[in-house]
Amino acid sequence: DTGVSQNPRHKITKRGQNVTFRCDPISEHNRLYWYRQTLGQGPEFLTYFQNEAQLEKSRLLSDRFSAERPKGSFSTLEIQRTEQGDSAMYLCASSSSGADYGYTFGSGTRLTVV
Amino acid sequence: EDQVTQSPEALRLQEGESSSLNCSYTVSGLRGLFWYRQDPGKGPEFLFTLYSAGEEKEKERLKATLTKKESFLHITAPKPEDSATYLCAVQGSGGSNYKLTFGKGTLLTVNP
């Protein structure tokens, strides 16, 4: 068990460019979540997968955001036509059903849009 | 909509000076209340889950308690390595019962 892995750790991009982040959850976890955290705020829910099915998307997730989890393993989060307001830490977490330990979070991807 | 309010926003303690952090919440059917620790530039690290009023859990110098409206994280004789942001989150049973709603956190600084 190597924990939840996120890549890249940091990403600087120009406004209008597309970016993609990757999350590798703990292998036996069937649930995967994406959260976004800005400075001084707690994480905010973006989307949730159970196995390969995306079961919920927050209204924070505009049409420019898309997430996938092919074959129920790793997940990707893509942001198209980035805006300065997209600058944040993007956190991935995973869990298994009925776990008494909440989620296990990754270290996040810090996105800076310039 | 589930809501979590944490206080104080920041707390500065001397090493060995015990204190408590507060987490007030409103939720439609509490499935669980979670405490996390977050170090700068890292993801939240799980500490405790509490499920019902009256429940308490301990880990080293930390003790979490739960009532029907709030939770406390008690820190006994803190050390500088306890310095971090402490996040509280709730999981409700209405609607999205797997989603965590977080507070803004309490930034704890423990001076040697």
mmCIF file of C-alpha atoms in Angstrom:
data_model
loop_
_atom_site.group_PDB
_atom_site.id
_atom_site.type_symbol
_atom_site.label_atom_id
_atom_site.label_comp_id
_atom_site.label_asym_id
_atom_site.label_seq_id
_atom_site.Cartn_x
_atom_site.Cartn_y
_atom_site.Cartn_z
ATOM 1 C CA ASP A 1 0.000 0.000 0.000
ATOM 2 C CA THR A 2 1.779 3.073 -1.257
ATOM 3 C CA GLY A 3 -1.052 5.495 -0.593
ATOM 4 C CA VAL A 4 -2.795 7.764 -3.077
ATOM 5 C CA SER A 5 -0.424 9.097 -5.723
ATOM 6 C CA GLN A 6 -1.017 12.299 -7.688
ATOM 7 C CA ASN A 7 0.930 13.651 -10.627
ATOM 8 C CA PRO A 8 2.228 16.158 -11.317
ATOM 9 C CA ARG A 9 2.800 17.773 -7.930
ATOM 10 C CA HIS A 10 2.946 21.227 -9.443
ATOM 11 C CA LYS A 11 1.704 22.632 -12.747
ATOM 12 C CA ILE A 12 2.102 26.158 -14.070
ATOM 13 C CA THR A 13 0.123 26.915 -17.193
ATOM 14 C CA LYS A 14 -0.881 29.903 -19.253
ATOM 15 C CA ARG A 15 -4.476 31.025 -19.282
ATOM 16 C CA GLY A 16 -6.397 29.269 -22.016
ATOM 17 C CA GLN A 17 -4.282 26.120 -22.052
ATOM 18 C CA ASN A 18 -5.587 22.654 -21.213
ATOM 19 C CA VAL A 19 -4.166 20.659 -18.298
ATOM 20 C CA THR A 20 -4.612 17.070 -17.127
ATOM 21 C CA PHE A 21 -3.912 15.625 -13.708
ATOM 22 C CA ARG A 22 -3.599 11.969 -12.771
ATOM 23 C CA CYS A 23 -4.569 10.138 -9.586
ATOM 24 C CA ASP A 24 -3.635 6.570 -8.674
ATOM 25 C CA PRO A 25 -5.769 5.456 -5.704
ATOM 26 C CA ILE A 26 -5.032 2.733 -3.195
ATOM 27 C CA SER A 27 -5.465 -0.423 -5.238
ATOM 28 C CA GLU A 28 -8.225 -2.064 -3.196
ATOM 29 C CA HIS A 29 -10.317 1.125 -2.951
ATOM 30 C CA ASN A 30 -13.362 1.205 -5.209
ATOM 31 C CA ARG A 31 -14.335 4.816 -4.470
ATOM 32 C CA LEU A 32 -12.432 7.817 -5.787
ATOM 33 C CA TYR A 33 -13.029 11.516 -5.184
ATOM 34 C CA TRP A 34 -11.697 14.797 -6.488
ATOM 35 C CA TYR A 35 -11.650 17.905 -4.299
ATOM 36 C CA ARG A 36 -10.356 21.416 -4.846
ATOM 37 C CA GLN A 37 -8.752 23.538 -2.149
ATOM 38 C CA THR A 38 -7.879 27.236 -2.317
ATOM 39 C CA LEU A 39 -5.728 29.116 0.161
ATOM 40 C CA GLY A 40 -7.331 29.440 3.568
ATOM 41 C CA GLN A 41 -10.280 27.223 2.670
ATOM 42 C CA GLY A 42 -11.170 23.631 3.318
ATOM 43 C CA PRO A 43 -11.369 21.155 0.437
ATOM 44 C CA GLU A 44 -14.503 21.410 -1.734
ATOM 45 C CA PHE A 45 -16.080 18.370 -3.382
ATOM 46 C CA LEU A 46 -15.832 18.166 -7.177
ATOM 47 C CA THR A 47 -16.764 14.651 -8.247
ATOM 48 C CA TYR A 48 -17.070 11.026 -7.139
ATOM 49 C CA PHE A 49 -16.504 7.669 -8.828
ATOM 50 C CA GLN A 50 -17.553 4.245 -7.685
ATOM 51 C CA ASN A 51 -15.454 1.857 -9.722
ATOM 52 C CA GLU A 52 -15.579 3.318 -13.249
ATOM 53 C CA ALA A 53 -18.940 5.071 -12.876
ATOM 54 C CA GLN A 54 -18.987 8.813 -12.207
ATOM 55 C CA LEU A 55 -21.925 9.069 -9.819
ATOM 56 C CA GLU A 56 -21.937 12.744 -8.935
ATOM 57 C CA LYS A 57 -20.511 16.032 -10.106
ATOM 58 C CA SER A 58 -20.607 19.236 -8.069
ATOM 59 C CA ARG A 59 -21.969 22.373 -9.646
ATOM 60 C CA LEU A 60 -18.437 23.696 -9.070
ATOM 61 C CA LEU A 61 -17.413 21.436 -11.942
ATOM 62 C CA SER A 62 -18.125 23.582 -14.984
ATOM 63 C CA ASP A 63 -18.268 22.289 -18.556
ATOM 64 C CA ARG A 64 -14.544 22.973 -18.841
ATOM 65 C CA PHE A 65 -13.827 20.227 -16.318
ATOM 66 C CA SER A 66 -14.006 16.536 -17.123
ATOM 67 C CA ALA A 67 -12.988 13.529 -15.082
ATOM 68 C CA GLU A 68 -12.605 9.892 -16.043
ATOM 69 C CA ARG A 69 -11.779 6.647 -14.322
ATOM 70 C CA PRO A 70 -11.302 4.031 -17.021
ATOM 71 C CA LYS A 71 -11.564 0.430 -15.799
ATOM 72 C CA GLY A 72 -12.057 1.653 -12.242
ATOM 73 C CA SER A 73 -8.361 2.135 -11.616
ATOM 74 C CA PHE A 74 -6.543 5.467 -11.995
ATOM 75 C CA SER A 75 -8.424 8.696 -12.673
ATOM 76 C CA THR A 76 -7.719 11.814 -14.686
ATOM 77 C CA LEU A 77 -9.059 15.325 -14.232
ATOM 78 C CA GLU A 78 -8.835 17.609 -17.258
ATOM 79 C CA ILE A 79 -9.403 21.351 -17.261
ATOM 80 C CA GLN A 80 -9.901 22.937 -20.652
ATOM 81 C CA ARG A 81 -9.279 26.621 -21.433
ATOM 82 C CA THR A 82 -7.877 27.297 -17.967
ATOM 83 C CA GLU A 83 -8.737 30.539 -16.177
ATOM 84 C CA GLN A 84 -6.909 32.285 -13.353
ATOM 85 C CA GLY A 85 -9.729 31.291 -11.016
ATOM 86 C CA ASP A 86 -8.813 27.655 -11.576
ATOM 87 C CA SER A 87 -5.593 28.160 -9.607
ATOM 88 C CA ALA A 88 -5.883 25.858 -6.597
ATOM 89 C CA MET A 89 -4.725 22.593 -5.077
ATOM 90 C CA TYR A 90 -6.526 19.649 -6.655
ATOM 91 C CA LEU A 91 -6.806 16.756 -4.239
ATOM 92 C CA CYS A 92 -7.652 13.164 -5.017
ATOM 93 C CA ALA A 93 -8.860 10.750 -2.360
ATOM 94 C CA SER A 94 -9.964 7.143 -2.257
ATOM 95 C CA SER A 95 -11.865 4.883 0.101
ATOM 96 C CA SER A 96 -13.515 1.512 0.300
ATOM 97 C CA SER A 97 -17.131 0.939 1.230
ATOM 98 C CA GLY A 98 -17.821 1.091 4.941
ATOM 99 C CA ALA A 99 -14.320 2.189 5.893
ATOM 100 C CA ASP A 100 -13.967 3.613 9.375
ATOM 101 C CA TYR A 101 -11.112 5.843 8.416
ATOM 102 C CA GLY A 102 -12.636 8.398 6.130
ATOM 103 C CA TYR A 103 -10.792 8.994 2.935
ATOM 104 C CA THR A 104 -7.099 8.673 2.192
ATOM 105 C CA PHE A 105 -5.961 11.799 0.401
ATOM 106 C CA GLY A 106 -3.070 12.222 -1.972
ATOM 107 C CA SER A 107 -0.608 15.094 -1.690
ATOM 108 C CA GLY A 108 -2.428 17.031 -4.390
ATOM 109 C CA THR A 109 -1.538 18.845 -7.596
ATOM 110 C CA ARG A 110 -0.906 22.556 -7.187
ATOM 111 C CA LEU A 111 -2.161 24.381 -10.303
ATOM 112 C CA THR A 112 -1.092 27.939 -11.040
ATOM 113 C CA VAL A 113 -2.669 29.681 -14.035
ATOM 114 C CA VAL A 114 -0.724 32.733 -15.197
ATOM 115 C CA GLU B 1 -27.046 21.909 2.845
ATOM 116 C CA ASP B 2 -24.418 20.616 5.267
ATOM 117 C CA GLN B 3 -22.329 23.305 6.964
ATOM 118 C CA VAL B 4 -19.194 23.234 9.122
ATOM 119 C CA THR B 5 -17.744 26.162 11.068
ATOM 120 C CA GLN B 6 -14.405 25.883 12.817
ATOM 121 C CA SER B 7 -13.018 28.166 15.507
ATOM 122 C CA PRO B 8 -10.688 29.757 16.158
ATOM 123 C CA GLU B 9 -9.253 30.372 12.685
ATOM 124 C CA ALA B 10 -5.762 30.423 14.173
ATOM 125 C CA LEU B 11 -4.365 29.420 17.548
ATOM 126 C CA ARG B 12 -0.884 29.977 18.900
ATOM 127 C CA LEU B 13 0.221 27.908 21.914
ATOM 128 C CA GLN B 14 3.361 27.459 23.912
ATOM 129 C CA GLU B 15 4.733 23.936 24.096
ATOM 130 C CA GLY B 16 2.872 22.094 26.860
ATOM 131 C CA GLU B 17 -0.081 24.525 26.880
ATOM 132 C CA SER B 18 -3.243 22.439 26.398
ATOM 133 C CA SER B 19 -6.245 23.784 24.459
ATOM 134 C CA SER B 20 -9.248 22.819 22.341
ATOM 135 C CA LEU B 21 -10.393 23.423 18.787
ATOM 136 C CA ASN B 22 -14.097 23.689 17.995
ATOM 137 C CA CYS B 23 -16.124 22.379 15.066
ATOM 138 C CA SER B 24 -19.809 23.344 14.864
ATOM 139 C CA TYR B 25 -21.931 21.610 12.260
ATOM 140 C CA THR B 26 -25.382 21.360 10.751
ATOM 141 C CA VAL B 27 -26.170 18.258 8.763
ATOM 142 C CA SER B 28 -29.226 16.303 7.701
ATOM 143 C CA GLY B 29 -28.502 13.020 9.434
ATOM 144 C CA LEU B 30 -24.911 12.615 10.570
ATOM 145 C CA ARG B 31 -23.171 9.573 9.123
ATOM 146 C CA GLY B 32 -19.777 10.617 10.451
ATOM 147 C CA LEU B 33 -17.672 13.529 11.620
ATOM 148 C CA PHE B 34 -14.034 13.468 10.590
ATOM 149 C CA TRP B 35 -10.920 15.226 11.823
ATOM 150 C CA TYR B 36 -7.921 15.629 9.558
ATOM 151 C CA ARG B 37 -4.507 17.190 9.971
ATOM 152 C CA GLN B 38 -2.974 19.061 7.031
ATOM 153 C CA ASP B 39 0.652 20.152 6.768
ATOM 154 C CA PRO B 40 1.617 22.924 4.310
ATOM 155 C CA GLY B 41 1.682 21.730 0.706
ATOM 156 C CA LYS B 42 0.295 18.285 1.564
ATOM 157 C CA GLY B 43 -3.043 16.557 1.477
ATOM 158 C CA PRO B 44 -5.163 16.063 4.607
ATOM 159 C CA GLU B 45 -4.131 13.179 6.859
ATOM 160 C CA PHE B 46 -6.919 11.245 8.577
ATOM 161 C CA LEU B 47 -7.073 11.436 12.379
ATOM 162 C CA PHE B 48 -10.512 10.338 13.670
ATOM 163 C CA THR B 49 -14.060 9.418 12.729
ATOM 164 C CA LEU B 50 -16.878 9.993 15.237
ATOM 165 C CA TYR B 51 -20.367 8.650 14.609
ATOM 166 C CA SER B 52 -22.653 9.514 17.507
ATOM 167 C CA ALA B 53 -23.033 12.028 20.324
ATOM 168 C CA GLY B 54 -20.999 11.105 23.371
ATOM 169 C CA GLU B 55 -18.353 9.258 21.404
ATOM 170 C CA GLU B 56 -14.688 9.999 22.139
ATOM 171 C CA LYS B 57 -11.481 8.892 20.429
ATOM 172 C CA GLU B 58 -7.849 9.435 21.371
ATOM 173 C CA LYS B 59 -4.532 9.316 19.600
ATOM 174 C CA GLU B 60 -1.349 10.352 21.378
ATOM 175 C CA ARG B 61 -1.903 13.969 22.536
ATOM 176 C CA LEU B 62 -5.198 14.362 20.644
ATOM 177 C CA LYS B 63 -8.705 13.580 21.842
ATOM 178 C CA ALA B 64 -11.842 14.144 19.785
ATOM 179 C CA THR B 65 -15.326 14.396 21.273
ATOM 180 C CA LEU B 66 -18.766 14.759 19.688
ATOM 181 C CA THR B 67 -22.102 16.270 20.685
ATOM 182 C CA LYS B 68 -25.230 16.711 18.583
ATOM 183 C CA LYS B 69 -24.095 20.135 17.408
ATOM 184 C CA GLU B 70 -20.329 20.281 17.714
ATOM 185 C CA SER B 71 -17.078 18.440 18.067
ATOM 186 C CA PHE B 72 -13.960 19.349 19.980
ATOM 187 C CA LEU B 73 -10.380 18.387 19.316
ATOM 188 C CA HIS B 74 -8.497 18.579 22.598
ATOM 189 C CA ILE B 75 -4.727 18.877 22.434
ATOM 190 C CA THR B 76 -2.911 17.955 25.626
ATOM 191 C CA ALA B 77 0.636 19.194 26.243
ATOM 192 C CA PRO B 78 1.240 19.987 22.563
ATOM 193 C CA LYS B 79 4.663 19.825 20.949
ATOM 194 C CA PRO B 80 5.989 21.928 18.043
ATOM 195 C CA GLU B 81 5.448 18.966 15.701
ATOM 196 C CA ASP B 82 1.693 19.282 16.341
ATOM 197 C CA SER B 83 1.754 22.540 14.383
ATOM 198 C CA ALA B 84 -0.551 22.132 11.372
ATOM 199 C CA THR B 85 -4.002 23.031 10.073
ATOM 200 C CA TYR B 86 -6.719 20.870 11.609
ATOM 201 C CA LEU B 87 -9.745 20.275 9.413
ATOM 202 C CA CYS B 88 -13.185 19.079 10.465
ATOM 203 C CA ALA B 89 -15.597 17.501 7.984
ATOM 204 C CA VAL B 90 -19.068 15.951 8.101
ATOM 205 C CA GLN B 91 -20.709 13.272 6.040
ATOM 206 C CA GLY B 92 -24.496 13.492 5.968
ATOM 207 C CA SER B 93 -27.101 10.892 5.107
ATOM 208 C CA GLY B 94 -29.218 13.165 2.921
ATOM 209 C CA GLY B 95 -28.524 13.244 -0.804
ATOM 210 C CA SER B 96 -24.808 12.734 -1.355
ATOM 211 C CA ASN B 97 -24.044 10.448 1.571
ATOM 212 C CA TYR B 98 -20.437 9.872 0.536
ATOM 213 C CA LYS B 99 -19.410 13.511 0.169
ATOM 214 C CA LEU B 100 -17.440 15.248 2.912
ATOM 215 C CA THR B 101 -18.205 18.887 3.702
ATOM 216 C CA PHE B 102 -15.178 20.584 5.252
ATOM 217 C CA GLY B 103 -14.718 23.602 7.454
ATOM 218 C CA LYS B 104 -12.011 26.153 6.742
ATOM 219 C CA GLY B 105 -9.734 24.693 9.375
ATOM 220 C CA THR B 106 -7.838 25.932 12.422
ATOM 221 C CA LEU B 107 -4.173 26.814 11.939
ATOM 222 C CA LEU B 108 -2.355 25.662 15.068
ATOM 223 C CA THR B 109 1.133 26.916 15.851
ATOM 224 C CA VAL B 110 2.998 25.469 18.842
ATOM 225 C CA ASN B 111 6.048 27.425 19.890
ATOM 226 C CA PRO B 112 8.957 25.715 21.696
#
